[in-house]
Every structure is written in structure tokens, then in C-alpha cells.
N, C-alpha and C. Protein backbone atom coordinates (compact mmCIF):
# COMPACT_ATOMS: atom_id res chain seq x y z
N MET A 1 0.84 -1.20 0.00
CA MET A 1 0.00 0.00 0.00
C MET A 1 0.87 1.25 0.00
N ASN A 2 0.53 2.22 -0.83
CA ASN A 2 1.19 3.52 -0.87
C ASN A 2 0.39 4.52 -0.05
N VAL A 3 1.08 5.36 0.72
CA VAL A 3 0.36 6.27 1.61
C VAL A 3 0.99 7.66 1.67
N VAL A 4 0.18 8.58 2.16
CA VAL A 4 0.65 9.87 2.67
C VAL A 4 0.28 9.89 4.13
N PHE A 5 1.24 10.21 5.01
CA PHE A 5 0.98 10.32 6.44
C PHE A 5 0.81 11.80 6.81
N ASP A 6 -0.24 12.07 7.59
CA ASP A 6 -0.48 13.41 8.12
C ASP A 6 -0.42 13.32 9.64
N VAL A 7 0.73 13.66 10.21
CA VAL A 7 0.96 13.51 11.65
C VAL A 7 0.72 14.86 12.34
N GLY A 8 -0.32 14.91 13.14
CA GLY A 8 -0.75 16.18 13.73
C GLY A 8 -1.78 16.81 12.82
N ALA A 9 -2.92 16.13 12.66
CA ALA A 9 -3.89 16.49 11.61
C ALA A 9 -4.74 17.71 11.93
N ASP A 10 -4.75 18.15 13.19
CA ASP A 10 -5.55 19.30 13.61
C ASP A 10 -7.03 19.04 13.28
N ASP A 11 -7.66 19.88 12.44
CA ASP A 11 -9.08 19.69 12.13
C ASP A 11 -9.30 18.74 10.95
N GLY A 12 -8.21 18.28 10.34
CA GLY A 12 -8.31 17.28 9.28
C GLY A 12 -8.49 17.81 7.88
N PHE A 13 -8.82 19.08 7.72
CA PHE A 13 -9.20 19.59 6.40
C PHE A 13 -8.10 19.45 5.35
N HIS A 14 -6.84 19.70 5.73
CA HIS A 14 -5.77 19.60 4.73
C HIS A 14 -5.68 18.19 4.17
N GLY A 15 -5.68 17.20 5.07
CA GLY A 15 -5.59 15.81 4.63
C GLY A 15 -6.81 15.36 3.86
N ILE A 16 -7.98 15.81 4.29
CA ILE A 16 -9.23 15.43 3.61
C ILE A 16 -9.26 15.97 2.18
N LEU A 17 -8.88 17.21 2.01
CA LEU A 17 -8.87 17.80 0.67
C LEU A 17 -7.80 17.16 -0.21
N PHE A 18 -6.66 16.79 0.39
CA PHE A 18 -5.64 16.09 -0.38
C PHE A 18 -6.17 14.74 -0.86
N ALA A 19 -6.92 14.07 0.02
CA ALA A 19 -7.52 12.78 -0.34
C ALA A 19 -8.53 12.96 -1.47
N PHE A 20 -9.29 14.05 -1.41
CA PHE A 20 -10.29 14.33 -2.44
C PHE A 20 -9.64 14.51 -3.81
N PHE A 21 -8.52 15.25 -3.84
CA PHE A 21 -7.87 15.54 -5.12
C PHE A 21 -6.93 14.42 -5.59
N ASN A 22 -6.65 13.45 -4.71
CA ASN A 22 -5.75 12.33 -5.06
C ASN A 22 -6.38 11.01 -4.65
N PRO A 23 -7.45 10.61 -5.32
CA PRO A 23 -8.22 9.43 -4.90
C PRO A 23 -7.48 8.10 -4.96
N LYS A 24 -6.34 8.06 -5.64
CA LYS A 24 -5.60 6.80 -5.74
C LYS A 24 -4.54 6.65 -4.65
N ILE A 25 -4.42 7.67 -3.79
CA ILE A 25 -3.43 7.61 -2.70
C ILE A 25 -4.17 7.54 -1.37
N ASN A 26 -3.72 6.67 -0.48
CA ASN A 26 -4.33 6.54 0.84
C ASN A 26 -3.74 7.58 1.79
N ILE A 27 -4.61 8.38 2.40
CA ILE A 27 -4.18 9.39 3.36
C ILE A 27 -4.46 8.87 4.77
N ILE A 28 -3.40 8.73 5.56
CA ILE A 28 -3.52 8.24 6.92
C ILE A 28 -3.17 9.39 7.87
N ALA A 29 -4.14 9.81 8.68
CA ALA A 29 -3.95 10.96 9.57
C ALA A 29 -3.95 10.54 11.03
N PHE A 30 -3.20 11.28 11.86
CA PHE A 30 -3.10 11.00 13.28
C PHE A 30 -3.28 12.31 14.06
N GLU A 31 -4.14 12.26 15.08
CA GLU A 31 -4.35 13.42 15.94
C GLU A 31 -4.77 12.91 17.32
N PRO A 32 -3.96 13.14 18.37
CA PRO A 32 -4.22 12.55 19.69
C PRO A 32 -5.17 13.33 20.60
N ILE A 33 -5.52 14.57 20.26
CA ILE A 33 -6.37 15.37 21.14
C ILE A 33 -7.72 14.70 21.35
N LYS A 34 -8.18 14.66 22.59
CA LYS A 34 -9.48 14.05 22.90
C LYS A 34 -10.59 14.71 22.10
N GLY A 35 -11.45 13.90 21.50
CA GLY A 35 -12.57 14.42 20.73
C GLY A 35 -12.23 14.77 19.30
N SER A 36 -10.93 14.70 18.94
CA SER A 36 -10.52 15.13 17.60
C SER A 36 -11.03 14.19 16.51
N LYS A 37 -11.10 12.90 16.78
CA LYS A 37 -11.53 11.95 15.76
C LYS A 37 -12.98 12.24 15.34
N LYS A 38 -13.83 12.50 16.30
CA LYS A 38 -15.23 12.82 15.99
C LYS A 38 -15.31 14.12 15.20
N LYS A 39 -14.55 15.11 15.60
CA LYS A 39 -14.54 16.41 14.91
C LYS A 39 -14.08 16.25 13.47
N ILE A 40 -13.01 15.50 13.27
CA ILE A 40 -12.47 15.32 11.92
C ILE A 40 -13.44 14.52 11.05
N LYS A 41 -14.08 13.52 11.63
CA LYS A 41 -15.07 12.76 10.85
C LYS A 41 -16.25 13.64 10.45
N ASN A 42 -16.63 14.56 11.32
CA ASN A 42 -17.69 15.52 10.97
C ASN A 42 -17.25 16.41 9.81
N ASN A 43 -15.99 16.84 9.84
CA ASN A 43 -15.46 17.66 8.75
C ASN A 43 -15.39 16.87 7.45
N LEU A 44 -15.05 15.58 7.56
CA LEU A 44 -15.05 14.72 6.39
C LEU A 44 -16.45 14.63 5.78
N SER A 45 -17.44 14.47 6.63
CA SER A 45 -18.83 14.41 6.16
C SER A 45 -19.26 15.70 5.47
N LYS A 46 -18.78 16.84 5.99
CA LYS A 46 -19.11 18.13 5.39
C LYS A 46 -18.54 18.24 3.98
N VAL A 47 -17.28 17.80 3.82
CA VAL A 47 -16.65 17.85 2.50
C VAL A 47 -17.36 16.90 1.54
N GLU A 48 -17.68 15.71 2.01
CA GLU A 48 -18.39 14.74 1.16
C GLU A 48 -19.75 15.27 0.74
N SER A 49 -20.44 15.89 1.68
CA SER A 49 -21.76 16.45 1.39
C SER A 49 -21.67 17.60 0.39
N PHE A 50 -20.66 18.45 0.56
CA PHE A 50 -20.50 19.61 -0.33
C PHE A 50 -20.24 19.18 -1.77
N PHE A 51 -19.37 18.16 -1.94
CA PHE A 51 -19.03 17.71 -3.28
C PHE A 51 -19.93 16.58 -3.80
N GLY A 52 -20.77 16.05 -2.91
CA GLY A 52 -21.68 14.98 -3.32
C GLY A 52 -20.97 13.68 -3.64
N ILE A 53 -19.92 13.36 -2.88
CA ILE A 53 -19.16 12.13 -3.12
C ILE A 53 -18.83 11.46 -1.78
N LYS A 54 -18.25 10.25 -1.86
CA LYS A 54 -17.70 9.57 -0.69
C LYS A 54 -16.19 9.52 -0.84
N ILE A 55 -15.49 9.97 0.18
CA ILE A 55 -14.03 9.92 0.18
C ILE A 55 -13.61 8.65 0.91
N LEU A 56 -13.11 7.68 0.18
CA LEU A 56 -12.82 6.37 0.74
C LEU A 56 -11.35 6.16 1.06
N ASN A 57 -10.52 7.11 0.71
CA ASN A 57 -9.07 6.95 0.87
C ASN A 57 -8.50 7.80 2.01
N TYR A 58 -9.35 8.14 2.99
CA TYR A 58 -8.89 8.92 4.14
C TYR A 58 -9.26 8.20 5.43
N LYS A 59 -8.27 8.07 6.33
CA LYS A 59 -8.51 7.46 7.64
C LYS A 59 -7.87 8.30 8.73
N ILE A 60 -8.55 8.41 9.85
CA ILE A 60 -8.03 9.18 10.98
C ILE A 60 -7.88 8.26 12.20
N TYR A 61 -6.74 8.36 12.88
CA TYR A 61 -6.48 7.57 14.08
C TYR A 61 -6.26 8.53 15.24
N ASN A 62 -6.90 8.23 16.37
CA ASN A 62 -6.85 9.11 17.54
C ASN A 62 -5.71 8.71 18.49
N TYR A 63 -4.48 8.73 17.96
CA TYR A 63 -3.32 8.53 18.83
C TYR A 63 -2.13 9.30 18.29
N ALA A 64 -1.08 9.36 19.12
CA ALA A 64 0.09 10.16 18.78
C ALA A 64 1.16 9.30 18.11
N ILE A 65 2.03 9.96 17.36
CA ILE A 65 3.15 9.30 16.70
C ILE A 65 4.45 9.88 17.27
N SER A 66 5.38 8.97 17.65
CA SER A 66 6.67 9.42 18.16
C SER A 66 7.72 8.35 17.87
N ASN A 67 8.76 8.27 18.70
CA ASN A 67 9.85 7.31 18.47
C ASN A 67 9.79 6.12 19.42
N SER A 68 8.64 5.92 20.07
CA SER A 68 8.46 4.76 20.95
C SER A 68 6.99 4.38 20.97
N ASN A 69 6.71 3.17 21.44
CA ASN A 69 5.34 2.68 21.52
C ASN A 69 4.89 2.58 22.97
N GLY A 70 3.60 2.76 23.20
CA GLY A 70 3.07 2.66 24.56
C GLY A 70 2.11 3.78 24.87
N TYR A 71 2.20 4.33 26.06
CA TYR A 71 1.34 5.45 26.49
C TYR A 71 2.22 6.56 27.06
N LYS A 72 1.85 7.79 26.73
CA LYS A 72 2.58 8.94 27.24
C LYS A 72 1.61 10.03 27.68
N THR A 73 2.09 10.92 28.52
CA THR A 73 1.28 12.07 28.94
C THR A 73 1.19 13.07 27.78
N PHE A 74 -0.02 13.52 27.52
CA PHE A 74 -0.26 14.51 26.47
C PHE A 74 -0.74 15.80 27.13
N TYR A 75 -0.17 16.93 26.71
CA TYR A 75 -0.50 18.22 27.29
C TYR A 75 -1.40 19.01 26.34
N GLU A 76 -2.68 19.10 26.71
CA GLU A 76 -3.61 19.88 25.90
C GLU A 76 -3.61 21.31 26.44
N THR A 77 -3.32 22.27 25.58
CA THR A 77 -3.20 23.66 25.99
C THR A 77 -4.44 24.46 25.61
N ASN A 78 -4.55 25.66 26.18
CA ASN A 78 -5.68 26.54 25.84
C ASN A 78 -5.70 26.88 24.36
N TYR A 79 -4.52 27.09 23.79
CA TYR A 79 -4.37 27.26 22.35
C TYR A 79 -4.24 25.85 21.79
N LYS A 80 -5.36 25.26 21.38
CA LYS A 80 -5.44 23.81 21.16
C LYS A 80 -4.41 23.29 20.17
N VAL A 81 -4.11 24.05 19.11
CA VAL A 81 -3.15 23.55 18.13
C VAL A 81 -1.73 23.53 18.70
N GLY A 82 -1.52 24.11 19.88
CA GLY A 82 -0.23 24.06 20.54
C GLY A 82 -0.08 22.87 21.48
N SER A 83 -1.08 22.01 21.54
CA SER A 83 -1.04 20.83 22.41
C SER A 83 0.05 19.87 21.92
N SER A 84 0.67 19.15 22.87
CA SER A 84 1.85 18.38 22.49
C SER A 84 2.16 17.26 23.48
N LEU A 85 2.96 16.29 23.04
CA LEU A 85 3.54 15.30 23.94
C LEU A 85 4.61 15.93 24.81
N LEU A 86 5.11 17.08 24.39
CA LEU A 86 6.13 17.81 25.14
C LEU A 86 5.47 18.85 26.04
N LYS A 87 6.03 19.02 27.22
CA LYS A 87 5.48 19.98 28.17
C LYS A 87 5.90 21.41 27.77
N PRO A 88 4.94 22.33 27.70
CA PRO A 88 5.29 23.72 27.38
C PRO A 88 6.25 24.29 28.42
N LYS A 89 7.21 25.11 27.96
CA LYS A 89 8.17 25.73 28.88
C LYS A 89 7.46 26.72 29.79
N LYS A 90 7.90 26.78 31.05
CA LYS A 90 7.29 27.71 32.00
C LYS A 90 7.69 29.15 31.70
N LYS A 91 8.91 29.32 31.20
CA LYS A 91 9.40 30.66 30.92
C LYS A 91 9.83 30.75 29.46
N LEU A 92 9.11 31.57 28.70
CA LEU A 92 9.43 31.76 27.29
C LEU A 92 10.36 32.95 27.11
N ASP A 93 11.09 32.93 26.01
CA ASP A 93 11.96 34.05 25.66
C ASP A 93 11.12 35.32 25.47
N LYS A 94 11.74 36.48 25.68
CA LYS A 94 11.01 37.75 25.55
C LYS A 94 10.48 37.98 24.15
N PHE A 95 11.06 37.28 23.16
CA PHE A 95 10.52 37.36 21.80
C PHE A 95 9.03 37.04 21.81
N TRP A 96 8.66 36.03 22.63
CA TRP A 96 7.27 35.62 22.74
C TRP A 96 6.49 36.53 23.68
N THR A 97 7.05 36.82 24.81
CA THR A 97 6.28 37.52 25.85
C THR A 97 6.16 39.03 25.61
N LYS A 98 7.10 39.61 24.85
CA LYS A 98 7.08 41.06 24.63
C LYS A 98 6.60 41.45 23.23
N SER A 99 6.26 40.47 22.43
CA SER A 99 5.88 40.75 21.05
C SER A 99 4.52 41.45 20.96
N LYS A 100 4.41 42.33 19.96
CA LYS A 100 3.13 43.00 19.69
C LYS A 100 2.37 42.31 18.56
N ASP A 101 3.02 41.30 17.95
CA ASP A 101 2.37 40.53 16.88
C ASP A 101 1.22 39.72 17.48
N GLN A 102 0.05 39.82 16.88
CA GLN A 102 -1.14 39.20 17.46
C GLN A 102 -1.06 37.68 17.53
N LEU A 103 -0.53 37.05 16.47
CA LEU A 103 -0.40 35.60 16.46
C LEU A 103 0.55 35.13 17.55
N ILE A 104 1.70 35.78 17.65
CA ILE A 104 2.70 35.39 18.65
C ILE A 104 2.16 35.59 20.06
N LYS A 105 1.44 36.67 20.28
CA LYS A 105 0.81 36.91 21.58
C LYS A 105 -0.21 35.82 21.91
N THR A 106 -0.99 35.43 20.90
CA THR A 106 -2.02 34.38 21.08
C THR A 106 -1.38 33.06 21.47
N VAL A 107 -0.30 32.71 20.76
CA VAL A 107 0.39 31.44 21.06
C VAL A 107 0.98 31.48 22.46
N ALA A 108 1.70 32.57 22.79
CA ALA A 108 2.37 32.67 24.09
C ALA A 108 1.38 32.58 25.25
N LYS A 109 0.25 33.27 25.12
CA LYS A 109 -0.76 33.24 26.18
C LYS A 109 -1.50 31.90 26.23
N GLY A 110 -1.63 31.28 25.06
CA GLY A 110 -2.42 30.04 24.98
C GLY A 110 -1.69 28.79 25.37
N LEU A 111 -0.38 28.89 25.68
CA LEU A 111 0.40 27.69 25.99
C LEU A 111 0.27 27.25 27.45
N LYS A 112 -0.71 27.73 28.14
CA LYS A 112 -1.02 27.24 29.48
C LYS A 112 -1.69 25.88 29.36
N ILE A 113 -1.28 24.96 30.21
CA ILE A 113 -1.84 23.61 30.15
C ILE A 113 -3.28 23.61 30.63
N LYS A 114 -4.18 23.20 29.76
CA LYS A 114 -5.61 23.13 30.09
C LYS A 114 -5.91 21.83 30.84
N LYS A 115 -5.37 20.75 30.32
CA LYS A 115 -5.50 19.45 30.97
C LYS A 115 -4.44 18.51 30.39
N LYS A 116 -4.13 17.47 31.14
CA LYS A 116 -3.20 16.47 30.65
C LYS A 116 -3.79 15.08 30.86
N TYR A 117 -3.46 14.20 29.95
CA TYR A 117 -4.00 12.83 30.01
C TYR A 117 -3.10 11.90 29.21
N LYS A 118 -3.28 10.62 29.46
CA LYS A 118 -2.48 9.62 28.77
C LYS A 118 -3.06 9.36 27.37
N VAL A 119 -2.17 9.26 26.39
CA VAL A 119 -2.60 8.91 25.03
C VAL A 119 -1.78 7.73 24.54
N LYS A 120 -2.37 6.99 23.63
CA LYS A 120 -1.66 5.88 23.00
C LYS A 120 -0.65 6.45 22.01
N VAL A 121 0.56 5.90 22.02
CA VAL A 121 1.62 6.38 21.13
C VAL A 121 2.18 5.21 20.31
N TYR A 122 2.32 5.44 19.01
CA TYR A 122 2.87 4.45 18.10
C TYR A 122 4.08 5.04 17.38
N THR A 123 4.95 4.15 16.92
CA THR A 123 5.96 4.57 15.94
C THR A 123 5.39 4.29 14.54
N LEU A 124 5.87 5.04 13.57
CA LEU A 124 5.43 4.76 12.19
C LEU A 124 5.97 3.42 11.71
N GLU A 125 7.09 2.98 12.30
CA GLU A 125 7.60 1.65 11.96
C GLU A 125 6.56 0.59 12.30
N LYS A 126 6.02 0.65 13.49
CA LYS A 126 5.01 -0.34 13.91
C LYS A 126 3.78 -0.26 13.03
N PHE A 127 3.34 0.97 12.73
CA PHE A 127 2.15 1.14 11.90
C PHE A 127 2.40 0.59 10.49
N CYS A 128 3.56 0.85 9.93
CA CYS A 128 3.88 0.38 8.58
C CYS A 128 3.92 -1.15 8.52
N LYS A 129 4.52 -1.76 9.53
CA LYS A 129 4.58 -3.23 9.57
C LYS A 129 3.19 -3.83 9.67
N LYS A 130 2.38 -3.25 10.53
CA LYS A 130 1.03 -3.77 10.77
C LYS A 130 0.14 -3.62 9.56
N ASN A 131 0.38 -2.59 8.74
CA ASN A 131 -0.51 -2.31 7.62
C ASN A 131 0.13 -2.53 6.25
N SER A 132 1.26 -3.23 6.24
CA SER A 132 1.94 -3.59 4.99
C SER A 132 2.19 -2.39 4.08
N ILE A 133 2.74 -1.32 4.67
CA ILE A 133 3.06 -0.11 3.90
C ILE A 133 4.32 -0.38 3.08
N LYS A 134 4.26 -0.10 1.80
CA LYS A 134 5.40 -0.33 0.90
C LYS A 134 6.11 0.96 0.52
N ILE A 135 5.34 2.01 0.29
CA ILE A 135 5.91 3.30 -0.10
C ILE A 135 5.22 4.41 0.69
N ILE A 136 6.01 5.33 1.26
CA ILE A 136 5.47 6.52 1.91
C ILE A 136 5.71 7.68 0.95
N ASN A 137 4.68 8.03 0.19
CA ASN A 137 4.83 9.06 -0.83
C ASN A 137 5.18 10.43 -0.22
N TYR A 138 4.56 10.71 0.94
CA TYR A 138 4.79 12.02 1.56
C TYR A 138 4.51 11.91 3.05
N LEU A 139 5.33 12.62 3.81
CA LEU A 139 5.17 12.63 5.27
C LEU A 139 5.02 14.08 5.73
N HIS A 140 3.82 14.43 6.15
CA HIS A 140 3.55 15.78 6.66
C HIS A 140 3.51 15.70 8.18
N ILE A 141 4.39 16.48 8.84
CA ILE A 141 4.46 16.41 10.31
C ILE A 141 4.27 17.80 10.91
N ASP A 142 3.36 17.88 11.86
CA ASP A 142 3.19 19.08 12.68
C ASP A 142 2.91 18.59 14.10
N ALA A 143 3.97 18.08 14.74
CA ALA A 143 3.83 17.40 16.02
C ALA A 143 4.28 18.25 17.20
N GLN A 144 4.29 19.56 17.00
CA GLN A 144 4.57 20.50 18.09
C GLN A 144 5.82 20.15 18.89
N GLY A 145 6.96 20.23 18.19
CA GLY A 145 8.24 20.03 18.85
C GLY A 145 8.80 18.62 18.76
N SER A 146 7.98 17.66 18.33
CA SER A 146 8.42 16.25 18.28
C SER A 146 8.62 15.74 16.85
N ASP A 147 8.70 16.63 15.88
CA ASP A 147 8.74 16.22 14.47
C ASP A 147 9.90 15.28 14.16
N LEU A 148 11.07 15.59 14.70
CA LEU A 148 12.23 14.74 14.44
C LEU A 148 12.04 13.35 15.04
N LYS A 149 11.39 13.27 16.19
CA LYS A 149 11.13 11.98 16.82
C LYS A 149 10.20 11.13 15.95
N VAL A 150 9.28 11.77 15.26
CA VAL A 150 8.36 11.04 14.36
C VAL A 150 9.16 10.33 13.27
N ILE A 151 10.14 11.04 12.69
CA ILE A 151 10.95 10.43 11.63
C ILE A 151 11.85 9.34 12.21
N LYS A 152 12.42 9.58 13.39
CA LYS A 152 13.25 8.55 14.03
C LYS A 152 12.45 7.27 14.25
N GLY A 153 11.15 7.44 14.52
CA GLY A 153 10.28 6.28 14.75
C GLY A 153 10.00 5.45 13.51
N LEU A 154 10.39 5.96 12.33
CA LEU A 154 10.29 5.15 11.11
C LEU A 154 11.30 4.01 11.11
N LYS A 155 12.46 4.27 11.74
CA LYS A 155 13.55 3.29 11.80
C LYS A 155 13.88 2.77 10.41
N SER A 156 13.79 1.46 10.18
CA SER A 156 14.19 0.89 8.89
C SER A 156 13.26 1.34 7.75
N PHE A 157 12.08 1.83 8.09
CA PHE A 157 11.14 2.24 7.05
C PHE A 157 11.47 3.61 6.46
N LYS A 158 12.54 4.24 6.97
CA LYS A 158 12.98 5.50 6.34
C LYS A 158 13.34 5.29 4.88
N LYS A 159 13.77 4.08 4.53
CA LYS A 159 14.16 3.81 3.14
C LYS A 159 12.96 3.78 2.20
N TYR A 160 11.73 3.72 2.76
CA TYR A 160 10.52 3.73 1.93
C TYR A 160 9.89 5.12 1.83
N LEU A 161 10.52 6.10 2.50
CA LEU A 161 10.01 7.47 2.50
C LEU A 161 10.60 8.24 1.32
N LEU A 162 9.74 8.95 0.57
CA LEU A 162 10.20 9.72 -0.58
C LEU A 162 10.49 11.18 -0.23
N GLU A 163 9.54 11.83 0.42
CA GLU A 163 9.74 13.23 0.77
C GLU A 163 8.76 13.65 1.85
N GLY A 164 8.94 14.90 2.34
CA GLY A 164 8.04 15.34 3.39
C GLY A 164 8.29 16.76 3.83
N ILE A 165 7.61 17.16 4.90
CA ILE A 165 7.75 18.49 5.48
C ILE A 165 7.67 18.38 7.00
N VAL A 166 8.52 19.12 7.69
CA VAL A 166 8.51 19.16 9.15
C VAL A 166 8.53 20.62 9.60
N GLU A 167 8.19 20.83 10.87
CA GLU A 167 8.21 22.18 11.44
C GLU A 167 9.13 22.18 12.65
N VAL A 168 10.07 23.14 12.70
CA VAL A 168 11.00 23.22 13.83
C VAL A 168 11.23 24.67 14.23
N SER A 169 11.67 24.88 15.46
CA SER A 169 12.01 26.22 15.92
C SER A 169 13.31 26.68 15.26
N LYS A 170 13.43 27.98 15.07
CA LYS A 170 14.61 28.53 14.39
C LYS A 170 15.89 28.27 15.17
N ASN A 171 15.81 28.36 16.51
CA ASN A 171 17.00 28.13 17.34
C ASN A 171 16.56 27.74 18.75
N ASN A 172 17.53 27.38 19.57
CA ASN A 172 17.24 26.90 20.93
C ASN A 172 16.55 27.96 21.79
N LYS A 173 16.94 29.20 21.61
CA LYS A 173 16.41 30.29 22.43
C LYS A 173 14.90 30.46 22.25
N LEU A 174 14.40 30.15 21.06
CA LEU A 174 13.00 30.41 20.73
C LEU A 174 12.10 29.19 20.89
N LYS A 175 12.64 28.12 21.48
CA LYS A 175 11.82 26.93 21.71
C LYS A 175 10.67 27.25 22.66
N ILE A 176 9.54 26.56 22.49
CA ILE A 176 8.40 26.77 23.38
C ILE A 176 8.04 25.52 24.19
N TYR A 177 8.75 24.41 23.91
CA TYR A 177 8.51 23.17 24.66
C TYR A 177 9.81 22.67 25.27
N GLU A 178 9.70 21.93 26.34
CA GLU A 178 10.85 21.25 26.92
C GLU A 178 11.29 20.12 25.99
N ASN A 179 12.59 20.00 25.76
CA ASN A 179 13.16 18.95 24.90
C ASN A 179 12.71 19.04 23.44
N GLU A 180 12.34 20.22 23.02
CA GLU A 180 11.97 20.44 21.62
C GLU A 180 13.22 20.43 20.74
N GLN A 181 13.07 19.99 19.48
CA GLN A 181 14.20 19.99 18.55
C GLN A 181 14.26 21.31 17.78
N SER A 182 15.46 21.78 17.55
CA SER A 182 15.66 23.01 16.79
C SER A 182 16.08 22.69 15.36
N TYR A 183 16.15 23.73 14.54
CA TYR A 183 16.56 23.56 13.15
C TYR A 183 17.96 22.98 13.05
N LYS A 184 18.88 23.44 13.91
CA LYS A 184 20.25 22.94 13.87
C LYS A 184 20.31 21.44 14.14
N GLU A 185 19.56 20.99 15.14
CA GLU A 185 19.52 19.56 15.46
C GLU A 185 18.95 18.75 14.32
N LEU A 186 17.89 19.27 13.72
CA LEU A 186 17.28 18.57 12.59
C LEU A 186 18.23 18.50 11.40
N LYS A 187 18.90 19.61 11.13
CA LYS A 187 19.83 19.68 10.00
C LYS A 187 20.96 18.66 10.16
N ASN A 188 21.49 18.54 11.37
CA ASN A 188 22.57 17.57 11.63
C ASN A 188 22.08 16.14 11.45
N GLN A 189 20.87 15.87 11.91
CA GLN A 189 20.32 14.52 11.79
C GLN A 189 20.03 14.18 10.32
N PHE A 190 19.50 15.15 9.58
CA PHE A 190 19.22 14.93 8.16
C PHE A 190 20.51 14.62 7.40
N LYS A 191 21.59 15.25 7.79
CA LYS A 191 22.88 15.01 7.13
C LYS A 191 23.31 13.56 7.33
N LYS A 192 23.09 13.04 8.54
CA LYS A 192 23.44 11.63 8.82
C LYS A 192 22.58 10.68 8.01
N TRP A 193 21.31 11.03 7.84
CA TRP A 193 20.40 10.17 7.07
C TRP A 193 20.50 10.39 5.57
N LYS A 194 21.24 11.40 5.16
CA LYS A 194 21.36 11.79 3.75
C LYS A 194 20.04 12.27 3.18
N PHE A 195 19.25 12.94 4.02
CA PHE A 195 18.04 13.62 3.55
C PHE A 195 18.45 14.99 3.02
N LYS A 196 17.87 15.41 1.93
CA LYS A 196 18.23 16.69 1.34
C LYS A 196 17.12 17.72 1.56
N ILE A 197 17.46 18.83 2.18
CA ILE A 197 16.52 19.94 2.37
C ILE A 197 16.51 20.77 1.08
N TYR A 198 15.32 20.95 0.51
CA TYR A 198 15.26 21.71 -0.75
C TYR A 198 14.50 23.03 -0.62
N LYS A 199 13.87 23.25 0.54
CA LYS A 199 13.17 24.53 0.73
C LYS A 199 12.98 24.79 2.22
N ILE A 200 13.21 26.04 2.61
CA ILE A 200 12.99 26.47 3.99
C ILE A 200 12.16 27.74 3.95
N GLU A 201 11.09 27.78 4.75
CA GLU A 201 10.26 28.98 4.78
C GLU A 201 9.75 29.21 6.20
N GLU A 202 9.48 30.45 6.53
CA GLU A 202 8.86 30.75 7.81
C GLU A 202 7.44 30.21 7.80
N VAL A 203 6.99 29.66 8.94
CA VAL A 203 5.62 29.18 9.04
C VAL A 203 4.66 30.31 8.70
N GLN A 204 4.90 31.47 9.29
CA GLN A 204 4.22 32.71 8.93
C GLN A 204 5.22 33.85 9.09
N LYS A 205 4.94 34.98 8.50
CA LYS A 205 5.87 36.10 8.55
C LYS A 205 6.21 36.46 10.00
N ASN A 206 7.50 36.53 10.27
CA ASN A 206 8.05 36.90 11.59
C ASN A 206 7.82 35.83 12.66
N TYR A 207 7.27 34.68 12.28
CA TYR A 207 7.04 33.61 13.25
C TYR A 207 8.33 32.81 13.40
N PRO A 208 8.77 32.49 14.64
CA PRO A 208 10.10 31.91 14.86
C PRO A 208 10.20 30.40 14.61
N GLN A 209 9.49 29.91 13.64
CA GLN A 209 9.59 28.50 13.28
C GLN A 209 9.65 28.35 11.77
N TYR A 210 10.33 27.28 11.35
CA TYR A 210 10.49 27.01 9.92
C TYR A 210 9.66 25.81 9.49
N ASN A 211 9.17 25.87 8.26
CA ASN A 211 8.72 24.69 7.55
C ASN A 211 9.91 24.21 6.73
N ILE A 212 10.31 22.96 6.95
CA ILE A 212 11.46 22.38 6.24
C ILE A 212 10.95 21.33 5.27
N TYR A 213 11.17 21.56 3.98
CA TYR A 213 10.78 20.61 2.95
C TYR A 213 12.01 19.77 2.58
N PHE A 214 11.82 18.47 2.48
CA PHE A 214 12.98 17.59 2.22
C PHE A 214 12.58 16.42 1.34
N HIS A 215 13.59 15.83 0.74
CA HIS A 215 13.38 14.54 0.08
C HIS A 215 14.56 13.62 0.43
N THR A 216 14.35 12.34 0.22
CA THR A 216 15.34 11.33 0.62
C THR A 216 16.08 10.82 -0.61
N ASN A 217 16.97 9.88 -0.36
CA ASN A 217 17.69 9.26 -1.49
C ASN A 217 16.81 8.36 -2.32
């Protein structure tokens, strides 16, 4: 089976629309936030209703992806898309706390922990073995600080990955989670794996995180 993985699916719309426009590719999405699976399925129904079709190549799983299997504490924050397996830092750099940018202010204020709970965690290696994945056409990761761990969890299945995108902080000073990976750490790891970065862009203007586009050998 050939797939696109969407790790950190949020409301699901990006993956659902990709499935709509690429009916021959299986889109597998993961989102661990409580209640997210129901929300995403409702959004799927809305898209199907709007276009008058059934989207059969999209699946959503309500668990997290990382570099180990089992159960881990998940931190759901007031700014829901900032929720993560990593604990938000208690003290952020003044870039976050003193900024007048509305988005940055929203993120900084919203990173208070709303609740925490245990979630099921899988590696992509385990998922690929269980589901006979042969080719990973694309890997989209937005795992709030754990993106590099998601790729590490592929283990031997990295050789079946073609390309993807990850999100990382620009540098250590601007991290917002404990044990979060920075661009420098990701760059060094990609060099060891012989992954080639072909595009780097800011997530949004003046936002201290990069979208890193890459492809493999």
C-alpha cells in the first residue's frame, strides 16, 4: 500500500482535501487530542456532502506518533493547536512575551496547560509493519516540537520514504517546549540520514519556526 501520512492532523481539512484531489493515494492521519476523531469525521462528512461524493481513501487515528510505543502524557493547551507530547516551557523568551504581533501573543498566552491525560503512542515503523506499507509518498508532520522523533520512529522504514515536510524552531532560544528539537539539530540529523533539504520557509511572517521541505535518497 502507498500512503501519505499526516501527523498532527488538527481539524483534518488539509488531509481530507488532499484525499479528495488524489483518490488513488491513501491518506492516513493522526491526531491525539481528545474528541478530535469525531470532529475530523464531521469535517469529512461536510466535505463529502458539499461535493456529493464519498471519500474512501482517508482514515483518521486518535493517537500520537513518536519514536516509541506505549502510552505517554499529552499536554492539551488553551491554544489547542499548541497541544503536544512535550510539556510547554514555564518561561518563554522575551521574543514571545514582549511581542506585539497578534499571532505570537495568542500562542504565548495560549500555551497554558488546560489538561493532561495519557494517550496511546505508536511509531510509524510499527504502523507500517502492521498495515503492509510499501511506499510513503509524503510525510507531513506538525507534532509541536516532536517532528524529528516522528521520523526517528520510522527506523528501517525511512528507506521507503520519498519526501516530506517538518516544522522546527529557528533556534534553541525560541523553543516553546521542553526537549523540543531546533533547526540545527534537525539539520545535523538529516545530514546523517542523507536527507536533502530543498526549501525552507517561515511558518508565517516573523514567526520563529520554519517549515522544512525535504526529500530522501
